[in-house]
């Protein structure tokens, strides 16, 4: 269940990144930090 939730969140972040929403709202780095560091911790 946790992996499915992780993939849904990751897909949402990718869509927001490629549409430019994150850059327009200056959320690129905060979202990157929240998304990547837990993924590294899992591995």
PDB file of C-alpha atoms in Angstrom:
ATOM      1  CA  UNK A   1       0.000   0.000   0.000  1.00  0.00           C
ATOM      2  CA  UNK A   2       2.819   2.409   0.867  1.00  0.00           C
ATOM      3  CA  UNK A   3       4.543   1.761  -2.463  1.00  0.00           C
ATOM      4  CA  UNK A   4       1.319   2.437  -4.370  1.00  0.00           C
ATOM      5  CA  UNK A   5       0.881   5.718  -2.506  1.00  0.00           C
ATOM      6  CA  UNK A   6       4.510   6.632  -3.194  1.00  0.00           C
ATOM      7  CA  UNK A   7       4.061   6.028  -6.932  1.00  0.00           C
ATOM      8  CA  UNK A   8       0.852   8.082  -7.067  1.00  0.00           C
ATOM      9  CA  UNK A   9       2.597  10.997  -5.347  1.00  0.00           C
ATOM     10  CA  UNK A  10       5.668  10.642  -7.578  1.00  0.00           C
ATOM     11  CA  UNK A  11       3.528  10.645 -10.724  1.00  0.00           C
ATOM     12  CA  UNK A  12       1.694  13.750  -9.511  1.00  0.00           C
ATOM     13  CA  UNK A  13       4.996  15.520  -8.833  1.00  0.00           C
ATOM     14  CA  UNK A  14       6.263  14.601 -12.316  1.00  0.00           C
ATOM     15  CA  UNK A  15       3.131  15.954 -13.975  1.00  0.00           C
ATOM     16  CA  UNK A  16       3.338  19.198 -11.983  1.00  0.00           C
ATOM     17  CA  UNK A  17       7.033  19.513 -12.840  1.00  0.00           C
ATOM     18  CA  UNK A  18       6.650  19.017 -16.588  1.00  0.00           C
ATOM     19  CA  UNK A  19       3.630  21.327 -16.830  1.00  0.00           C
ATOM     20  CA  UNK A  20       5.634  24.055 -15.094  1.00  0.00           C
ATOM     21  CA  UNK A  21       3.295  24.412 -12.114  1.00  0.00           C
ATOM     22  CA  UNK A  22       6.047  23.812  -9.557  1.00  0.00           C
ATOM     23  CA  UNK A  23       8.365  26.395 -11.123  1.00  0.00           C
ATOM     24  CA  UNK A  24       5.623  29.031 -11.342  1.00  0.00           C
ATOM     25  CA  UNK A  25       4.833  28.607  -7.652  1.00  0.00           C
ATOM     26  CA  UNK A  26       8.503  28.334  -6.655  1.00  0.00           C
ATOM     27  CA  UNK A  27       7.932  24.868  -5.199  1.00  0.00           C
ATOM     28  CA  UNK A  28      10.523  22.942  -7.218  1.00  0.00           C
ATOM     29  CA  UNK A  29      13.200  22.555  -4.530  1.00  0.00           C
ATOM     30  CA  UNK A  30      10.924  22.062  -1.488  1.00  0.00           C
ATOM     31  CA  UNK A  31       8.992  19.323  -3.295  1.00  0.00           C
ATOM     32  CA  UNK A  32      12.222  17.751  -4.500  1.00  0.00           C
ATOM     33  CA  UNK A  33      13.590  17.668  -0.954  1.00  0.00           C
ATOM     34  CA  UNK A  34      10.431  16.119   0.477  1.00  0.00           C
ATOM     35  CA  UNK A  35      10.145  13.570  -2.347  1.00  0.00           C
ATOM     36  CA  UNK A  36      13.762  12.454  -2.761  1.00  0.00           C
ATOM     37  CA  UNK A  37      15.126  12.241   0.753  1.00  0.00           C
ATOM     38  CA  UNK A  38      12.538   9.716   2.031  1.00  0.00           C
ATOM     39  CA  UNK A  39      13.108   7.626  -1.116  1.00  0.00           C
ATOM     40  CA  UNK A  40      16.839   7.547  -0.397  1.00  0.00           C
ATOM     41  CA  UNK A  41      16.135   6.652   3.228  1.00  0.00           C
ATOM     42  CA  UNK A  42      13.975   3.675   2.143  1.00  0.00           C
ATOM     43  CA  UNK A  43      16.825   2.265   0.061  1.00  0.00           C
TER      44      UNK A  43
END
